[in-house]
XYZ file of C-alpha atoms in Angstrom:
660
model
C -4.277 20.527 -106.265
C -7.827 21.863 -106.697
C -7.953 24.948 -108.883
C -10.163 26.624 -106.311
C -7.480 26.355 -103.648
C -6.517 29.896 -102.611
C -2.958 31.142 -102.968
C -3.010 32.435 -99.381
C -2.287 29.051 -97.793
C 1.094 27.786 -98.933
C 2.580 26.405 -95.748
C 5.223 24.466 -97.674
C 6.388 27.652 -99.351
C 6.652 29.518 -96.053
C 8.388 26.548 -94.450
C 10.905 26.364 -97.291
C 11.650 30.092 -97.046
C 12.002 29.912 -93.273
C 14.222 26.812 -93.548
C 16.443 28.552 -96.067
C 16.781 31.602 -93.846
C 17.490 29.379 -90.828
C 20.088 27.410 -92.764
C 21.861 30.589 -93.835
C 21.585 31.968 -90.309
C 23.240 28.895 -88.799
C 25.540 27.445 -91.460
C 27.246 30.671 -92.558
C 28.035 31.905 -89.005
C 29.428 28.478 -88.048
C 31.605 28.311 -91.163
C 32.741 31.900 -90.676
C 33.528 31.262 -87.003
C 35.692 28.282 -87.930
C 37.473 30.222 -90.692
C 38.049 33.253 -88.467
C 39.331 31.097 -85.583
C 41.766 29.145 -87.751
C 43.075 32.274 -89.483
C 43.676 33.967 -86.132
C 45.486 30.906 -84.798
C 47.792 30.631 -87.815
C 48.449 34.382 -87.796
C 49.412 34.154 -84.131
C 51.706 31.156 -84.748
C 53.400 32.932 -87.645
C 53.820 35.999 -85.448
C 55.432 33.931 -82.684
C 57.808 32.347 -85.195
C 58.690 35.787 -86.589
C 59.291 37.108 -83.072
C 61.670 34.252 -82.249
C 63.582 34.787 -85.497
C 63.780 38.545 -84.852
C 65.205 37.917 -81.379
C 67.790 35.550 -82.892
C 68.745 38.115 -85.561
C 68.971 40.907 -82.994
C 71.057 38.906 -80.500
C 73.413 37.734 -83.267
C 73.768 40.849 -85.411
C 73.122 43.854 -83.183
C 76.454 43.800 -81.284
C 78.299 44.073 -84.606
C 75.951 46.091 -86.841
C 73.737 47.983 -84.365
C 75.872 51.124 -84.344
C 75.823 51.271 -88.152
C 72.058 50.761 -88.332
C 71.367 53.566 -85.849
C 73.634 56.138 -87.475
C 71.679 59.177 -88.649
C 74.422 60.744 -90.756
C 74.136 58.214 -93.589
C 71.444 58.705 -96.243
C 69.491 55.888 -97.900
C 71.501 55.782 -101.117
C 74.789 55.574 -99.225
C 73.433 52.762 -97.063
C 72.445 50.723 -100.113
C 76.058 50.621 -101.367
C 77.862 50.686 -98.024
C 80.197 47.755 -97.378
C 78.794 47.191 -93.876
C 75.275 46.959 -95.295
C 76.479 44.397 -97.840
C 78.105 42.347 -95.084
C 74.946 42.623 -92.980
C 72.761 41.567 -95.911
C 75.014 38.599 -96.617
C 74.927 37.525 -92.966
C 71.120 37.804 -92.785
C 70.681 35.798 -95.982
C 72.906 33.065 -94.548
C 70.841 32.953 -91.334
C 67.537 32.977 -93.280
C 68.468 30.160 -95.674
C 66.483 27.534 -93.733
C 63.807 29.889 -92.329
C 60.469 30.612 -94.022
C 61.084 34.379 -94.111
C 59.972 36.224 -97.231
C 61.427 39.622 -96.371
C 63.226 41.346 -93.442
C 63.348 45.060 -92.597
C 64.883 47.087 -89.780
C 63.510 50.539 -88.845
C 65.003 53.158 -86.586
C 62.726 54.939 -84.113
C 61.947 57.619 -86.740
C 60.277 54.971 -88.879
C 63.007 54.964 -91.567
C 64.010 51.603 -93.028
C 67.773 51.395 -92.312
C 67.983 47.853 -93.686
C 65.828 45.753 -96.054
C 66.475 42.438 -97.743
C 64.897 44.165 -100.771
C 67.579 46.797 -101.427
C 65.400 49.463 -103.046
C 63.146 49.646 -99.964
C 65.958 51.039 -97.753
C 64.923 54.552 -96.757
C 61.191 53.733 -96.791
C 59.264 55.780 -94.174
C 56.837 53.823 -91.971
C 56.489 56.447 -89.214
C 52.722 56.723 -89.806
C 52.114 52.963 -89.921
C 50.011 51.768 -86.969
C 51.984 48.511 -86.673
C 55.298 50.384 -86.489
C 53.905 52.873 -83.955
C 52.700 50.050 -81.701
C 56.023 48.199 -81.959
C 58.005 51.378 -81.191
C 55.971 51.569 -77.973
C 56.957 48.022 -77.018
C 54.034 45.973 -78.388
C 54.267 43.128 -80.914
C 51.880 43.479 -83.890
C 50.818 40.839 -86.461
C 49.084 41.687 -89.756
C 47.680 39.142 -92.254
C 47.329 40.382 -95.846
C 46.926 39.081 -99.395
C 49.283 40.575 -101.957
C 48.773 40.329 -105.688
C 52.421 41.224 -106.257
C 55.092 41.508 -103.567
C 58.775 42.329 -103.534
C 60.594 39.602 -101.617
C 64.189 38.757 -100.764
C 64.415 36.409 -103.740
C 62.536 38.677 -106.162
C 58.907 39.395 -107.128
C 56.253 36.874 -106.028
C 52.603 36.718 -107.132
C 49.278 36.044 -105.284
C 50.724 35.446 -101.863
C 49.282 35.537 -98.322
C 51.788 36.890 -95.817
C 51.931 37.630 -92.105
C 53.962 40.743 -91.372
C 55.164 41.080 -87.775
C 56.519 44.263 -86.193
C 58.866 43.322 -83.309
C 60.334 45.864 -80.849
C 64.086 45.355 -80.230
C 65.497 46.119 -76.770
C 69.130 45.884 -75.663
C 67.976 44.664 -72.266
C 64.776 42.958 -71.035
C 63.648 46.080 -69.143
C 65.365 48.560 -71.473
C 63.904 50.958 -74.042
C 63.093 50.061 -77.632
C 66.061 50.931 -79.890
C 64.739 49.658 -83.226
C 61.878 47.756 -84.883
C 62.224 44.571 -86.944
C 59.601 43.735 -89.582
C 59.514 40.110 -90.771
C 57.260 38.744 -93.528
C 56.245 35.027 -93.477
C 54.583 33.286 -96.429
C 51.415 31.501 -95.177
C 49.741 30.977 -98.548
C 49.610 27.182 -98.178
C 48.038 27.385 -94.716
C 45.407 29.885 -95.860
C 44.542 27.684 -98.828
C 44.160 24.635 -96.547
C 41.889 26.558 -94.160
C 39.701 27.694 -97.056
C 39.338 24.098 -98.306
C 38.382 22.792 -94.842
C 35.906 25.660 -94.450
C 34.224 24.759 -97.734
C 34.061 21.107 -96.667
C 32.489 22.093 -93.325
C 30.010 24.332 -95.133
C 29.054 21.517 -97.507
C 28.593 19.043 -94.627
C 26.327 21.417 -92.701
C 24.242 22.069 -95.807
C 23.786 18.317 -96.318
C 22.656 17.875 -92.688
C 20.152 20.696 -93.021
C 18.819 19.323 -96.290
C 18.220 15.898 -94.732
C 16.399 17.500 -91.802
C 14.442 19.751 -94.160
C 13.248 16.847 -96.323
C 12.162 14.921 -93.209
C 10.117 17.800 -91.881
C 8.742 18.718 -95.303
C 6.515 15.635 -95.291
C 4.930 16.734 -92.011
C 4.485 20.291 -93.260
C 2.945 19.085 -96.524
C 0.349 17.096 -94.583
C -0.432 20.115 -92.390
C -0.715 22.277 -95.497
C -3.331 19.985 -96.990
C -5.342 19.998 -93.750
C -5.289 23.811 -93.614
C -6.337 24.050 -97.241
C -9.284 21.715 -96.663
C -10.335 23.704 -93.592
C -10.069 26.937 -95.531
C -12.200 25.574 -98.363
C -14.782 24.330 -95.868
C -14.839 27.751 -94.210
C -15.265 29.508 -97.564
C -18.085 27.126 -98.417
C -19.829 27.944 -95.123
C -19.427 31.660 -95.786
C -20.912 31.246 -99.274
C -23.946 29.480 -97.862
C -24.223 32.133 -95.140
C -24.371 34.914 -97.720
C -27.016 33.028 -99.702
C -29.235 32.607 -96.634
C -28.782 36.241 -95.600
C -30.319 37.408 -98.899
C -33.478 35.408 -98.136
C -33.667 36.502 -94.484
C -36.783 38.701 -94.846
C -38.786 35.971 -96.622
C -37.821 32.840 -94.764
C -37.242 32.712 -91.012
C -36.000 29.154 -91.297
C -33.248 30.258 -93.679
C -32.199 32.892 -91.167
C -31.888 30.245 -88.463
C -29.806 28.150 -90.803
C -27.473 31.083 -91.401
C -27.106 31.589 -87.658
C -26.223 27.950 -87.194
C -23.652 28.189 -89.987
C -22.197 31.269 -88.314
C -21.862 29.460 -85.007
C -20.163 26.585 -86.787
C -17.727 29.027 -88.370
C -16.926 30.530 -84.967
C -16.372 27.094 -83.487
C -14.104 26.238 -86.397
C -12.089 29.417 -85.824
C -11.819 28.638 -82.096
C -10.732 25.106 -82.930
C -8.104 26.525 -85.278
C -6.787 28.814 -82.537
C -6.627 25.891 -80.113
C -4.914 23.810 -82.785
C -2.253 26.526 -83.105
C -1.642 26.453 -79.357
C -1.531 22.652 -79.313
C 0.816 22.625 -82.308
C 3.234 25.056 -80.612
C 3.205 23.042 -77.391
C 3.615 19.743 -79.231
C 6.387 21.107 -81.419
C 8.225 22.296 -78.296
C 8.034 18.777 -76.864
C 9.114 17.169 -80.127
C 12.094 19.533 -80.424
C 13.185 19.033 -76.829
C 13.182 15.227 -77.080
C 15.848 14.945 -79.842
C 17.681 17.981 -78.450
C 18.025 16.164 -75.128
C 19.732 13.281 -76.943
C 21.950 15.625 -78.983
C 23.159 17.581 -75.955
C 23.400 14.489 -73.768
C 25.609 12.532 -76.152
C 27.632 15.667 -76.893
C 28.421 16.044 -73.194
C 29.355 12.350 -73.021
C 31.786 12.896 -75.899
C 33.280 15.915 -74.158
C 33.847 14.028 -70.879
C 34.752 10.525 -72.183
C 37.850 9.492 -70.148
C 38.796 6.451 -72.267
C 38.832 8.319 -75.596
C 39.517 12.013 -74.886
C 38.952 14.478 -77.698
C 41.743 16.545 -79.205
C 41.576 20.327 -79.021
C 40.009 20.734 -82.474
C 37.300 18.145 -81.768
C 36.640 19.712 -78.360
C 36.021 23.096 -80.020
C 33.516 21.500 -82.401
C 31.707 19.771 -79.499
C 31.536 23.045 -77.566
C 29.975 24.711 -80.617
C 27.288 21.994 -80.785
C 26.454 22.372 -77.068
C 26.393 26.147 -77.407
C 24.032 26.006 -80.400
C 21.774 23.499 -78.596
C 21.489 25.687 -75.503
C 20.711 28.646 -77.756
C 17.888 26.691 -79.448
C 16.388 25.624 -76.087
C 16.397 29.246 -74.882
C 14.642 30.292 -78.106
C 11.953 27.611 -77.568
C 11.329 28.691 -73.955
C 11.129 32.378 -74.850
C 8.797 31.696 -77.777
C 6.473 29.698 -75.486
C 6.478 32.473 -72.872
C 5.680 35.033 -75.564
C 2.850 32.834 -76.863
C 1.396 32.425 -73.343
C 1.413 36.172 -72.758
C -0.278 36.894 -76.090
C -2.904 34.268 -75.273
C -3.424 35.759 -71.794
C -2.487 32.458 -70.119
C 0.626 33.531 -68.189
C -0.013 33.406 -64.427
C 1.732 36.031 -62.274
C 2.198 36.019 -58.499
C 2.388 39.709 -57.551
C 3.917 40.286 -54.125
C 6.448 42.427 -52.278
C 9.932 41.940 -53.783
C 13.124 43.387 -52.247
C 15.158 44.971 -55.068
C 18.622 44.817 -53.475
C 18.454 41.112 -52.641
C 16.993 40.292 -56.074
C 19.744 42.214 -57.915
C 22.455 40.670 -55.694
C 21.069 37.249 -56.639
C 20.978 38.072 -60.377
C 24.440 39.640 -60.825
C 26.479 36.420 -60.376
C 24.648 34.936 -63.373
C 26.393 37.412 -65.743
C 29.780 37.683 -63.985
C 31.413 34.987 -66.142
C 30.191 36.527 -69.415
C 31.266 39.995 -68.221
C 34.726 38.705 -67.302
C 35.141 37.199 -70.784
C 34.529 40.644 -72.311
C 36.750 42.333 -69.690
C 33.812 44.347 -68.383
C 34.608 46.281 -65.212
C 32.805 45.088 -62.027
C 29.151 46.070 -62.288
C 28.333 49.000 -60.003
C 25.051 48.890 -58.100
C 23.301 51.874 -56.528
C 20.022 50.486 -55.220
C 18.189 51.462 -52.079
C 16.777 48.678 -49.926
C 13.286 49.259 -51.370
C 10.429 46.930 -52.284
C 8.220 46.813 -55.393
C 5.084 44.902 -56.296
C 6.068 42.262 -58.884
C 6.333 38.567 -59.655
C 9.689 37.529 -58.160
C 10.672 35.038 -60.857
C 9.528 37.152 -63.815
C 11.225 40.332 -62.520
C 14.429 38.327 -62.115
C 14.001 37.097 -65.715
C 13.635 40.705 -66.981
C 16.683 41.977 -65.045
C 18.793 39.040 -66.233
C 17.824 39.793 -69.847
C 18.755 43.492 -69.501
C 22.071 42.663 -67.787
C 22.932 40.010 -70.399
C 22.257 42.502 -73.221
C 24.368 45.132 -71.443
C 27.290 42.684 -71.400
C 26.853 41.234 -74.920
C 26.410 44.564 -76.719
C 29.009 46.441 -74.660
C 32.471 47.260 -75.893
C 35.382 45.165 -74.643
C 36.609 46.677 -71.383
C 33.394 48.698 -70.940
C 31.359 49.251 -67.798
C 27.806 48.583 -66.534
C 25.813 50.183 -63.735
C 22.496 49.323 -62.089
C 20.454 51.994 -60.320
C 17.027 52.180 -58.683
C 15.418 55.533 -57.858
C 11.887 56.448 -56.725
C 9.692 58.169 -59.324
C 6.455 59.132 -57.584
C 4.500 55.962 -56.858
C 6.816 53.979 -59.146
C 10.385 52.702 -58.785
C 12.659 53.288 -61.786
C 15.299 50.563 -62.283
C 17.957 51.304 -64.932
C 20.723 49.159 -66.469
C 23.299 51.367 -68.220
C 26.131 50.237 -70.516
C 28.940 51.859 -72.518
C 28.244 50.070 -75.808
C 27.695 51.483 -79.306
C 24.168 52.750 -78.610
C 21.125 52.386 -80.870
C 20.390 54.551 -83.956
C 17.399 56.833 -83.332
C 15.716 55.754 -86.568
C 15.574 52.130 -85.333
C 14.158 52.710 -81.839
C 10.604 51.971 -83.055
C 11.723 48.423 -83.935
C 13.388 47.823 -80.567
C 10.705 45.750 -78.815
C 9.517 43.798 -81.855
C 9.894 39.985 -81.588
C 12.786 38.479 -83.598
C 14.079 41.935 -84.621
C 17.753 42.338 -83.665
C 18.188 45.737 -85.340
C 20.673 44.556 -87.939
C 23.122 42.666 -85.690
C 21.948 39.242 -86.889
C 25.202 38.743 -88.814
C 27.397 39.840 -85.911
C 29.166 37.424 -83.576
C 26.875 38.389 -80.677
C 24.423 35.606 -79.857
C 20.720 36.365 -79.454
C 17.208 35.447 -80.567
C 15.492 38.824 -80.794
C 12.818 37.685 -78.318
C 14.273 38.839 -74.994
C 13.301 42.518 -75.106
C 9.843 41.798 -76.561
C 9.218 39.268 -73.781
C 10.566 41.661 -71.129
C 8.223 44.427 -72.333
C 5.155 42.219 -72.055
C 6.203 40.885 -68.635
C 6.818 44.366 -67.207
C 3.519 45.667 -68.579
C 1.695 42.611 -67.168
C 3.126 43.541 -63.745
C 1.736 47.088 -64.031
C 4.955 48.776 -65.154
C 6.646 50.186 -68.236
C 9.952 49.745 -70.072
C 12.002 52.109 -72.229
C 15.499 53.139 -73.296
C 17.690 56.234 -73.422
C 20.548 55.843 -75.892
C 23.312 57.822 -77.602
C 25.234 56.380 -80.532
C 28.875 55.802 -79.692
C 28.329 56.341 -75.955
C 25.917 53.667 -74.743
C 22.355 52.850 -73.701
C 20.309 52.884 -70.507
C 17.370 50.475 -70.432
C 14.893 51.251 -67.652
C 11.769 49.707 -66.203
C 9.256 51.143 -63.761
C 7.230 49.107 -61.268
C 4.802 50.083 -58.494
C 6.453 50.789 -55.152
C 5.246 48.437 -52.420
C 2.942 50.337 -49.999
C 4.151 50.802 -46.411
C 3.386 47.885 -44.142
C 1.077 48.273 -41.145
C 2.317 50.221 -38.102
C 2.578 46.986 -36.163
C 4.836 45.460 -38.809
C 6.841 48.691 -39.012
C 7.400 48.879 -35.276
C 8.543 45.268 -35.066
C 10.967 43.654 -37.539
C 10.076 40.259 -38.954
C 12.416 38.428 -36.635
C 10.877 40.106 -33.565
C 7.381 39.338 -34.825
C 8.307 35.712 -35.269
C 9.889 35.609 -31.837
C 6.822 37.199 -30.229
C 4.520 34.744 -31.976
C 6.514 31.744 -30.881
C 6.596 33.105 -27.335
C 2.822 33.470 -27.365
C 2.469 29.857 -28.421
C 4.972 28.686 -25.839
C 2.819 30.177 -23.108
C -0.012 27.780 -24.109
C 1.209 24.281 -23.170
C -1.824 22.625 -24.823
C -1.156 23.939 -28.327
C -0.462 21.469 -31.145
C 2.748 23.220 -32.208
C 4.599 21.660 -29.235
C 4.979 18.100 -28.068
C 6.437 15.421 -30.294
C 8.742 16.142 -33.219
C 6.881 17.354 -36.324
C 7.756 17.782 -39.981
C 6.350 20.559 -42.233
C 6.692 20.687 -46.038
C 6.716 24.215 -47.570
C 6.191 24.482 -51.376
C 7.245 27.985 -52.541
C 9.290 29.286 -55.506
C 10.315 32.656 -53.978
C 13.617 32.329 -52.020
C 12.778 35.328 -49.807
C 9.508 33.697 -48.684
C 11.328 30.422 -48.009
C 13.864 32.263 -45.823
C 11.072 33.902 -43.817
C 9.353 30.551 -43.230
C 12.660 28.970 -42.172
C 13.117 31.793 -39.638
C 9.623 31.173 -38.269
C 9.964 27.388 -37.967
C 13.436 27.691 -36.409
C 11.793 29.162 -33.300
C 10.261 25.784 -32.439
C 12.761 23.075 -31.515
C 10.415 20.200 -32.300
C 9.589 21.390 -35.862
C 11.625 20.529 -38.965
C 11.035 22.301 -42.307
C 11.410 20.627 -45.720
C 11.153 22.922 -48.790
C 10.405 22.472 -52.488
C 10.407 25.175 -55.188
C 7.943 23.406 -57.534
C 4.722 21.474 -56.986
C 6.170 18.440 -58.765
C 9.059 18.220 -56.287
C 6.632 18.902 -53.431
C 4.414 15.953 -54.434
C 7.403 13.614 -54.479
C 8.612 14.858 -51.076
C 5.117 14.568 -49.582
C 4.960 10.867 -50.475
C 8.553 10.228 -49.387
C 8.778 12.331 -46.192
C 5.129 11.973 -44.986
C 5.054 15.454 -43.349
C 2.550 16.340 -40.624
C 1.529 19.518 -42.494
C 1.964 20.991 -45.995
C 2.037 24.762 -46.639
C 1.644 25.517 -50.360
C 1.812 28.561 -52.652
C -0.890 28.710 -55.374
C 0.921 30.328 -58.321
C 3.813 27.913 -58.852
C 5.868 27.157 -61.982
C 4.493 24.082 -63.720
C 1.314 22.776 -62.067
C -0.347 25.214 -59.636
C -1.386 24.726 -56.022
C -4.952 23.635 -56.856
C -3.800 20.824 -59.124
C -1.163 19.787 -56.589
C -3.852 19.664 -53.845
C -6.027 17.423 -56.024
C -3.103 15.037 -56.593
C -2.372 14.928 -52.841
C -6.034 14.145 -52.072
C -6.109 11.405 -54.707
C -3.020 9.653 -53.292
C -3.894 7.356 -50.334
C -0.427 7.978 -48.868
C -0.940 11.756 -48.645
C -4.734 12.201 -48.563
C -4.827 12.651 -44.766
C -2.123 15.351 -44.621
C -3.634 18.838 -44.006
C -2.642 21.397 -46.656
C -2.616 25.159 -45.969
C -2.641 27.746 -48.794
C -0.190 30.688 -48.559
C -0.430 32.930 -51.638
C -0.416 36.498 -52.914
C -3.883 36.081 -54.489
C -6.187 37.827 -51.997
C -9.316 38.083 -54.169
C -12.466 36.909 -52.295
C -13.337 34.557 -55.149
C -9.862 32.980 -54.906
C -10.250 32.468 -51.138
C -13.669 30.848 -51.615
C -12.299 28.602 -54.328
C -9.341 27.575 -52.142
C -11.484 26.618 -49.155
C -13.970 24.812 -51.390
C -11.119 22.833 -52.984
C -10.149 21.433 -49.589
C -7.354 23.633 -48.233
C -7.274 23.482 -44.423
C -6.939 27.285 -44.314
C -6.144 30.096 -46.745
C -3.532 32.790 -45.909
C -2.519 35.741 -48.086
C 0.799 37.572 -48.435
C 2.215 39.563 -46.741
C 1.648 37.030 -43.971
C 0.350 37.802 -40.494
C 2.758 35.885 -38.270
C 0.314 35.379 -35.376
C -2.529 34.146 -37.592
C -0.238 31.832 -39.553
C 1.306 30.386 -36.376
C -2.128 29.748 -34.867
C -3.247 27.971 -38.060
C -0.109 25.795 -38.036
C -0.717 24.929 -34.385
C -4.399 24.159 -35.026
C -3.622 21.921 -38.010
C -0.977 19.979 -36.084
C -3.286 19.630 -33.091
C -6.055 18.249 -35.330
C -3.694 15.626 -36.740
C -3.086 14.453 -33.174
C -6.826 13.781 -32.855
C -6.961 11.835 -36.112
C -8.665 14.330 -38.433
C -9.193 17.895 -39.556
């Protein structure tokens, strides 16, 4: 490498560091999750086995020895040498000969050990032990522990992993607890096997990451060399610029040369910025293509009827699908964040009903809330309207609700409220989680900053809140949080309240306005909205607007409405259905209304279909642009029913006469 190459540009170094962090962030949690899951499963199985043995011991021995064990007039030393205790110990040892029980104890309800297979432990007091307390209240408790040295029935044992189970003993199924059995099972071999498999899994994941890293490193190395050459060229231009500046007063030609060099530098910087955008977009496409194959084949494995997976393999497949979905969400959020920062995110601001939007969003988190035993989410929202982009506001609310579920305590609660605050509407999502430390609130809305929960089992990317903040601010609102450690958090957003509609719209509900408009048309038998059966295609991504249009079209028996929520679907339907009229929103996800209109005009099969614009963009320049682009007419939201109906009738009538 050239000695003059600056140390600032070391893309390979940054890539290696980022890859290492990513590998640790993925491999270690996966290995830990497997280890934790297996340990829990084996602890549970050992506990079940201990419970069954305890029931067998109790059913066999209690009728004969129960009265002796519950006597309170015998001290510990007397019990150790008592003939009944010796007979009991002999009987238990006979029953335990073929069972994998390391030690057995029996406690009375005062927590005193009235029997132990290790004689010296008779009289031991466990009244303060949490496992004993839970068992005395009727609950079974399992505890996994590693012991360096442990007293067992057969003597001292070293370096052993045991599961101790506290089992409540009842004389009858519905009776009270009369005593507590404690059984110890040796699970050292199982724990050792789990540790070996975990290390093997960890090694395999590291190998996969290393192969992927080496493949990508070649691409990064090439990009690094390009950046270094560009940087050196830029520094060379700057050097020449400084030289020409010193001679500015003597030579006008040198000054012009410097200006040209400066313009070249600016163009180079602009090209670099565009290259960054293109790289991010291209990388998103390149990541999605293999991810589609990974997730697709994973789902085929999961649903293969001829070779069904076993439970262990199914868990591994689910983990792959879960990680893939997490990566796709990270890509989408990163692209949204990049668009906002570049000022390229289009918003369609219109009247949005809060209650219907929240009712539509809540079912998306019900399953996750049920998994964490969250109480049904309470909603206290007036039937009010705000000015916002329907899809983006839904995205923000879904992010806040998802966080409220994920970072809540098990069995917690969530509430959603909306209250007026002057000319703004304050929408709050409140949870009963652990809260946020005050000293970390300044980091809350920073991208990729999860406030120290990266190593926790809660999934997340650290982008959601940063993206929500920028979306809310782009819609003219604000976002914040009120939190108390140990009690919970309340994330709130404010958005402008929708202004009151005109007196005419207030006096007449939408359905009556639609009915009146259709009646007015019906009174004119020559209008183009009647006659033969017609088909209208409506391209709109807001469900509330689609419902309103369906209500309007339903008033006319000869009209049939076909809907599409994206321009891409609308273009396909236009060619397939050949509608008599197309009504199209401008700000659509994917390609916008202008590009869709151009594609319709360029297609001989759809070029003759009139297209009306129906959008929230009411700027005069936007209206002029729409009419100049070839829209039959341009209508703004909120719609005027009469004007829209007349335009529909006029467009349909013109198609009858063979043109527009």
